[in-house]
Coordinates of C-alpha atoms in Angstrom, one line a residue:
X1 CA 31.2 -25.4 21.1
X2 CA 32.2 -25.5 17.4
X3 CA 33.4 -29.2 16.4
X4 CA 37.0 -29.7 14.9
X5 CA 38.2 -32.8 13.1
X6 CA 41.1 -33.8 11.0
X7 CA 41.1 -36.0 7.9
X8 CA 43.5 -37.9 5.8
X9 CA 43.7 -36.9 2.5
X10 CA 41.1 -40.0 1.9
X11 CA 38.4 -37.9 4.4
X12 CA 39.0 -40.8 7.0
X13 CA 39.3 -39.0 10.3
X14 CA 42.0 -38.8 12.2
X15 CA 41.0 -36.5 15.1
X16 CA 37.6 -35.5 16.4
X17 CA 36.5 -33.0 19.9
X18 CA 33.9 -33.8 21.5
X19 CA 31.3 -31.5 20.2
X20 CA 32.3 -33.3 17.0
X21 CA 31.0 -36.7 18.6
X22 CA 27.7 -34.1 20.0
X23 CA 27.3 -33.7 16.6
X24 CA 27.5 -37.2 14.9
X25 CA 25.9 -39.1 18.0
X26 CA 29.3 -41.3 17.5
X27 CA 31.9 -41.6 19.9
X28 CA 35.6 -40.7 19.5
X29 CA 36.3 -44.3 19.2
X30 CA 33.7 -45.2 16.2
X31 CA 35.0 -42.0 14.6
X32 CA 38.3 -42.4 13.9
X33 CA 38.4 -44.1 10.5
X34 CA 35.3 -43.4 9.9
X35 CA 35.0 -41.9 6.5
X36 CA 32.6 -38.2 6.0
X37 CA 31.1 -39.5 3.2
X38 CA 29.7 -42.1 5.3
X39 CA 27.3 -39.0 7.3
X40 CA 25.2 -37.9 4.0
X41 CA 23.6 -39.0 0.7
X42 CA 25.5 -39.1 -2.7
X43 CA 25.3 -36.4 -4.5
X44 CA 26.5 -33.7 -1.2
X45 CA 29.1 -36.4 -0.7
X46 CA 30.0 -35.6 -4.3
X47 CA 30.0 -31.4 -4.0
X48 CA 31.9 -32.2 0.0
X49 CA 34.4 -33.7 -2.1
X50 CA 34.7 -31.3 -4.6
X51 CA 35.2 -28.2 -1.8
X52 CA 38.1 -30.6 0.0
X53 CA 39.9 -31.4 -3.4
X54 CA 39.5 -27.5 -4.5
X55 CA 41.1 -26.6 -0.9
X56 CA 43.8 -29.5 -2.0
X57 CA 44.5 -28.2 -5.6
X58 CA 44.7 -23.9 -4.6
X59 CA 46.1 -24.8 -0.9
X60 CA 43.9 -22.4 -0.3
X61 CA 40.9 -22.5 3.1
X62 CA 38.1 -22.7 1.9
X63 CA 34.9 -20.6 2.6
X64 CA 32.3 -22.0 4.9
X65 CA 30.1 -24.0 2.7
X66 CA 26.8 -25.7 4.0
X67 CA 26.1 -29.8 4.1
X68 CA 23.3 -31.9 4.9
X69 CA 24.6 -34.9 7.4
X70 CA 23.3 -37.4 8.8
X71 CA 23.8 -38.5 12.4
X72 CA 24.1 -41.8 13.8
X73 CA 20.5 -42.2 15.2
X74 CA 18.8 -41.3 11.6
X75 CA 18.8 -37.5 12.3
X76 CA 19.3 -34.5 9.4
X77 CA 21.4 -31.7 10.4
X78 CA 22.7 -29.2 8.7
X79 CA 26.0 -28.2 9.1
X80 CA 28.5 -25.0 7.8
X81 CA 31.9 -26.3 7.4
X82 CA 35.4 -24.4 6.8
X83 CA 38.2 -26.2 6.2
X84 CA 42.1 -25.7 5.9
X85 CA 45.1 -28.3 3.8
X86 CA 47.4 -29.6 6.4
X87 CA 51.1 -30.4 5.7
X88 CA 53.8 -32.5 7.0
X89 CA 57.1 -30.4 8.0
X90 CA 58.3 -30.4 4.6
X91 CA 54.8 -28.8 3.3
X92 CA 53.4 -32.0 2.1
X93 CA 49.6 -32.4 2.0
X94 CA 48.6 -35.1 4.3
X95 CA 45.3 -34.2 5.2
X96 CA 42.7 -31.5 6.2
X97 CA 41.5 -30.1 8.9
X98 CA 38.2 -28.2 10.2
X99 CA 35.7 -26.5 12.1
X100 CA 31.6 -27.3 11.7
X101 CA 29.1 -25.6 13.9
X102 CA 25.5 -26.9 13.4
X103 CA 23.4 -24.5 11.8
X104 CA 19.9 -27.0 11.7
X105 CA 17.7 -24.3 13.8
X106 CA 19.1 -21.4 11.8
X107 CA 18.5 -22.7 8.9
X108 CA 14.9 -24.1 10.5
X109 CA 14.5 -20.5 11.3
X110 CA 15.1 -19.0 8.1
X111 CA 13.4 -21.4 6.1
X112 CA 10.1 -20.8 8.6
X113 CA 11.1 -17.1 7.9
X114 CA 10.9 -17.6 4.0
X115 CA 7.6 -19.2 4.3
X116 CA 6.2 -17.0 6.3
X117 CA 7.4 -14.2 4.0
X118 CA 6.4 -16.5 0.9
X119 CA 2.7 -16.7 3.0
X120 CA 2.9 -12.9 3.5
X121 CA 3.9 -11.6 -0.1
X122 CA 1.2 -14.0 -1.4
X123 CA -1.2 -12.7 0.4
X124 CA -0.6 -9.1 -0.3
X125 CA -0.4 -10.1 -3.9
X126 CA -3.8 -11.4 -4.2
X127 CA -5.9 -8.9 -1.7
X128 CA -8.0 -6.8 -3.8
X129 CA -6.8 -3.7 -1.3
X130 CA -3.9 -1.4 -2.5
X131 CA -0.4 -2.1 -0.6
X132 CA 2.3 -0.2 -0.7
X133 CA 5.5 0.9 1.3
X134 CA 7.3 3.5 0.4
X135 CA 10.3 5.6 2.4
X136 CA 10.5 7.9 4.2
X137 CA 10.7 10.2 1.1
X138 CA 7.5 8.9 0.0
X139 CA 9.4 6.5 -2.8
X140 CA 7.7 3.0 -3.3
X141 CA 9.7 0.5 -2.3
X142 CA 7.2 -2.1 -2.8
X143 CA 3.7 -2.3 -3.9
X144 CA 1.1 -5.2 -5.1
X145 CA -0.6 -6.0 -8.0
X146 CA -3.6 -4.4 -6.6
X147 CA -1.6 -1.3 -6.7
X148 CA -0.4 -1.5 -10.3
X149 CA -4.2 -1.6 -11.7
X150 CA -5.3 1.3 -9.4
X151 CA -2.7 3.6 -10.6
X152 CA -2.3 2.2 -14.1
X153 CA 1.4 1.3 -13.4
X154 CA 3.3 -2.0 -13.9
X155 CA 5.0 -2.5 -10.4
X156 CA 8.4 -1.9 -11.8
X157 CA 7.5 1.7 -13.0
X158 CA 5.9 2.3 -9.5
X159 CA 9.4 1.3 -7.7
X160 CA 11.2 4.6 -7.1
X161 CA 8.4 6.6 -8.1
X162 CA 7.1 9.0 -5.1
X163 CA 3.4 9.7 -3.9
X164 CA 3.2 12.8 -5.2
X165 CA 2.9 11.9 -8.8
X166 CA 0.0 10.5 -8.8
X167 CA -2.6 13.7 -7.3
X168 CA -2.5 17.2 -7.2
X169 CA -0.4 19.2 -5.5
X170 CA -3.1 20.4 -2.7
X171 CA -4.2 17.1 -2.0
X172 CA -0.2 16.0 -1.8
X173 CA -0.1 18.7 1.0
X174 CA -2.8 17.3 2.8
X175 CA -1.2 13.9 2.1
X176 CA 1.9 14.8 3.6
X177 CA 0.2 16.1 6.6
X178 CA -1.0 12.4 7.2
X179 CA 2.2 10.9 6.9
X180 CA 4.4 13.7 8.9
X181 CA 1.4 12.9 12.0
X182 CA 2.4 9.1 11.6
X183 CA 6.0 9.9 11.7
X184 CA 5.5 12.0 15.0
X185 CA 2.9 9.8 16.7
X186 CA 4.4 6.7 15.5
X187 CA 0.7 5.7 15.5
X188 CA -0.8 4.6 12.8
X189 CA -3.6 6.7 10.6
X190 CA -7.2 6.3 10.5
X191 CA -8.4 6.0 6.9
X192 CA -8.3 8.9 5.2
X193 CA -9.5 9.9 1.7
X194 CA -7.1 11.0 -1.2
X195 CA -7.8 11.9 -4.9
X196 CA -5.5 10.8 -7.1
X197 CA -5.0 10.4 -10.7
X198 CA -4.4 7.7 -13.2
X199 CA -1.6 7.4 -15.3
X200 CA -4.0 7.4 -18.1
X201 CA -5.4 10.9 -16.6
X202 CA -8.6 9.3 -15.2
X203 CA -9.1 10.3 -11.7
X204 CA -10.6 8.2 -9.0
X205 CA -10.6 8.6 -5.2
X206 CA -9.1 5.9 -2.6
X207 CA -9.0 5.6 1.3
X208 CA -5.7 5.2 2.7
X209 CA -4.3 3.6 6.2
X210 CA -0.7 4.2 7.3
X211 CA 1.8 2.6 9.7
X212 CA 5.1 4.1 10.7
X213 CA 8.2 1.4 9.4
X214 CA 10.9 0.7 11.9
X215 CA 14.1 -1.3 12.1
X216 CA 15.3 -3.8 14.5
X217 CA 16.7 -0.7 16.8
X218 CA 13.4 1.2 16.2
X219 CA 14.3 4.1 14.0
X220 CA 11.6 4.9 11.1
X221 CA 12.4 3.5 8.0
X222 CA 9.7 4.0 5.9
X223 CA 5.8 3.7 5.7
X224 CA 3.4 0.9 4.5
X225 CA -0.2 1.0 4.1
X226 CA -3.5 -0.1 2.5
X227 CA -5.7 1.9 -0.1
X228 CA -9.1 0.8 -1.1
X229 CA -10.7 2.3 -4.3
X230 CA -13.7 4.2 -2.9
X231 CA -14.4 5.8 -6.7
X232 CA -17.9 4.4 -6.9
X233 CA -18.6 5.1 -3.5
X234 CA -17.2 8.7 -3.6
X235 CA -19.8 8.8 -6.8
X236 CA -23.1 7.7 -5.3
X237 CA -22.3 9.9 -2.1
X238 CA -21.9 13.0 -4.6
X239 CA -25.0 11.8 -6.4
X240 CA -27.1 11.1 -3.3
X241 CA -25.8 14.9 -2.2
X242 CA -27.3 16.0 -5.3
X243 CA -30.2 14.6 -5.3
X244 CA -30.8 15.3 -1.7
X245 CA -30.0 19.3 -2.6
X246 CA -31.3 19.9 -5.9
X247 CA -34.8 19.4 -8.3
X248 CA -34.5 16.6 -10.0
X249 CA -36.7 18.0 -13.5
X250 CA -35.2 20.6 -13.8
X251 CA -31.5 20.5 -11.2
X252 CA -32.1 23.8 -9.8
X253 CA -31.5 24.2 -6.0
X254 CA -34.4 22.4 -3.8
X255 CA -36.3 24.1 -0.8
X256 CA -33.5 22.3 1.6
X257 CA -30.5 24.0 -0.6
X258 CA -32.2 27.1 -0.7
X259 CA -33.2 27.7 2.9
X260 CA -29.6 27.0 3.9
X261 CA -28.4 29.5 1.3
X262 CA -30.7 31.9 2.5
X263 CA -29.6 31.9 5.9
X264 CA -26.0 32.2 4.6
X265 CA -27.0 35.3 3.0
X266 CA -29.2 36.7 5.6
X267 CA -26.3 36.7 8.0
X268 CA -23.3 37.7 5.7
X269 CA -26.2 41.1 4.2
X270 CA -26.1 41.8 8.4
X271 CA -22.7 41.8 9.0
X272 CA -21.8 43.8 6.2
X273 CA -24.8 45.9 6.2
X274 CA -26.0 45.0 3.0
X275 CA -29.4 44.5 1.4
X276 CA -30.7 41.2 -0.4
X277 CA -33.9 40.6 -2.0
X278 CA -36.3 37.2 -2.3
X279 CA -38.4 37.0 -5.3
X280 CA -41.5 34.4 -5.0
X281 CA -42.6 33.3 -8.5
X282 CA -45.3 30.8 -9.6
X283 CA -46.7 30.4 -13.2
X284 CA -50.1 31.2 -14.2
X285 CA -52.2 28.9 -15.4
X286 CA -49.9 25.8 -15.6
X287 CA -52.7 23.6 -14.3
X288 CA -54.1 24.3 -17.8
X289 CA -50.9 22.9 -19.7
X290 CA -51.1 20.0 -17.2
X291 CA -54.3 19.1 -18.2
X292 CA -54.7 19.8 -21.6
X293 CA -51.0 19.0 -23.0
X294 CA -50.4 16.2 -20.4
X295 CA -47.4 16.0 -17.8
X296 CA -44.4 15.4 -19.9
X297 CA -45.4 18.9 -21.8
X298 CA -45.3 20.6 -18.1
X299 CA -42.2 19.2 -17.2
X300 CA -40.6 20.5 -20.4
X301 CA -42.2 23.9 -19.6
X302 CA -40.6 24.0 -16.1
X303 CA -37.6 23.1 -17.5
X304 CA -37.3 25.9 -20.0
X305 CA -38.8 28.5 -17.6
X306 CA -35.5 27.0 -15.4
X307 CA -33.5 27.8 -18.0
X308 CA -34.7 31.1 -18.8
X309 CA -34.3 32.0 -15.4
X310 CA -30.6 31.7 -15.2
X311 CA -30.0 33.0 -18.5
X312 CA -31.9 36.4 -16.9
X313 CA -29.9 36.3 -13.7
X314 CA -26.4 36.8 -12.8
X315 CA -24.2 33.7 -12.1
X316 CA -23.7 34.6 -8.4
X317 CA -28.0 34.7 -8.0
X318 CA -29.5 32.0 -7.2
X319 CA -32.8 30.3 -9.0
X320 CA -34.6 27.4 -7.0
X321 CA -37.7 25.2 -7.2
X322 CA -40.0 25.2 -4.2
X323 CA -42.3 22.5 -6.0
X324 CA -45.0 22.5 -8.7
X325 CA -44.7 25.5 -10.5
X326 CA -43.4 27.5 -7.5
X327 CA -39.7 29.1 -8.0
X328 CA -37.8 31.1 -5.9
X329 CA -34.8 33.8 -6.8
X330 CA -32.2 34.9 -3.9
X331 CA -29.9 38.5 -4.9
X332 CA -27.6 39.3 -2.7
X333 CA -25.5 42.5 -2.7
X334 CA -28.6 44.9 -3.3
X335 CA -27.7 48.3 -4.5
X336 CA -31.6 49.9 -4.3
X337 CA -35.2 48.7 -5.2
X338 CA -34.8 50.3 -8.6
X339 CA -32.3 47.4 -9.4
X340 CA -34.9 44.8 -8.5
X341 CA -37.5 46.2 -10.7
X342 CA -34.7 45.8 -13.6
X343 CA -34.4 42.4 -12.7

């Protein structure tokens, strides 16, 4: 299938097969004399003939080399050509000879491949998501921009290093967990959430998505994934927690926290036969200070009484605001009624 010529030391040919003739869309007969030069442009005539006067000079084959040519009915191909110094009996150059096989849908192929690669790097570098791959080790092997400014890294400091290094060592046992399931499912993760830390020490939270690498045979190589920063979000649920739990004047427990505490305690003073007491306490006469010193002048009072309150109390008590000037005190672990009448 390959085509073979021979040339006179001029590049005139001397003697084409007929893949050669495939190949040039000229028959045997318009070949022979034909020069090579006459089958591309210029300048690769130029670096052809350099390759067949460096075989000519070392007597040396050469290595395949590639060259643009162009065929008889106005077609490019691309061809990779090897060729050898032939010698008359007394080992006088008179020529070359050589093999070409066409390499234009190769070469199509990998120059689709590059683009598509060129499309898909590009992509990944401008994506505001995290992307990483790493082994499977847990090394990066690659990683985005978007990568480098969530962890604080330049992307050649973040080559080589491993997962680990960037969270605790808890959350890297959890991580691992995530990975090791990939590994065994070979499917890839839901999003799960991960805590890491900066290089600069500032910690942030992202959600991660995992798929199991593979080579051409189908053994695991490697992971890649995606991370999205879900800091802020991770912030405003914590916040909206808070606020959902606890008095906003003065951030003690709410009637919701305190009713689920309650029941905690309730059924861990059962099973260990324990005894707990609730203390109701309102203030008297706060309407007064309400009305006389105005709102803001409450809200400081509550505040303080708040304060007062868990500076009386043990840390493991708990002190909550029912609303208005109602508070309520949960003590658990009860030793007698005396010890309530201290408190």
């Amino acid at each position: 299938q390959e085509a073979y010529f021979e040339v006179d030391l001029t590049g005139n040919f001397t003697f084409v097969n007929d893949a050669m003739v495939r190949l040039t869309g000229c028959s045997k007969q318009e070949l022979i004399g034909m020069n090579h030069k006459q089958f591309t442009g210029e300048a690769t005539a130029k670096d052809v003939f350099h390759a067949f006067h460096k075989v000519y000079t070392t007597g040396e084959p050469s290595k395949s080399f590639d060259w643009e040519v162009t065929r008889k009915d106005g077609l490019k191909a691309i061809i990779e050509t090897s060729i050898n110094l032939r010698r008359d009996p007394s080992g006088k150059p008179i020529g070359f000879k050589g093999m070409i096989r066409d390499i234009t849908e190769r070469k199509r192929m990998v120059e689709s491949l590059r683009q598509s690669e060129d499309k898909y790097r590009s992509i990944l570098e401008n994506i505001q998501e995290g992307y990483f791959e790493v082994d499977l080790t847990g090394n990066f092997t690659f990683v985005n921009d978007s990568m480098a400014r969530l962890t604080g890294c330049s992307k050649q400091e973040l080559i080589g290093m491993n997962h680990r290094q960037f969270t605790s060592e808890q959350t890297a046992k959890d991580v691992f967990q995530a990975f090791h399931k990939v590994y065994e499912t070979g499917q890839p993760s839901k999003g799960f959430d991960w805590h890491i830390i900066r290089k600069d020490g500032a910690e942030g939270d992202i959600e991660a998505s995992i798929t199991l690498q593979k080579d051409p045979s189908g053994k695991p190589t490697g992971f890649k994934g995606m991370i999205r920063d879900i800091t802020e979000r991770k912030r405003t649920e914590q916040q909206l927690n808070y606020m959902a739990t606890h008095d906003i004047l003065t951030g003690l427990p709410n009637r919701l926290m305190f009713n689920q505490l309650l029941n905690q305690a309730i059924r861990s003073a059962s099973r260990n036969k324990r005894l707990l007491a609730v203390l109701f306490i309102d203030l008297d006469r706060f309407k007064i200070i309400n009305d006389s010193l105005g709102h803001e002048a409450g809200d400081r009072l509550l505040k303080e009484i708040a304060r007062r309150f868990k500076r009386s109390l043990r840390s493991v008590d708990v002190v909550a605001r029912l609303g208005g000037d109602e508070f309520i005190i949960l003590i658990e672990e009860v030793e007698g009624l005396s010890q309530i009448e201290v408190v």
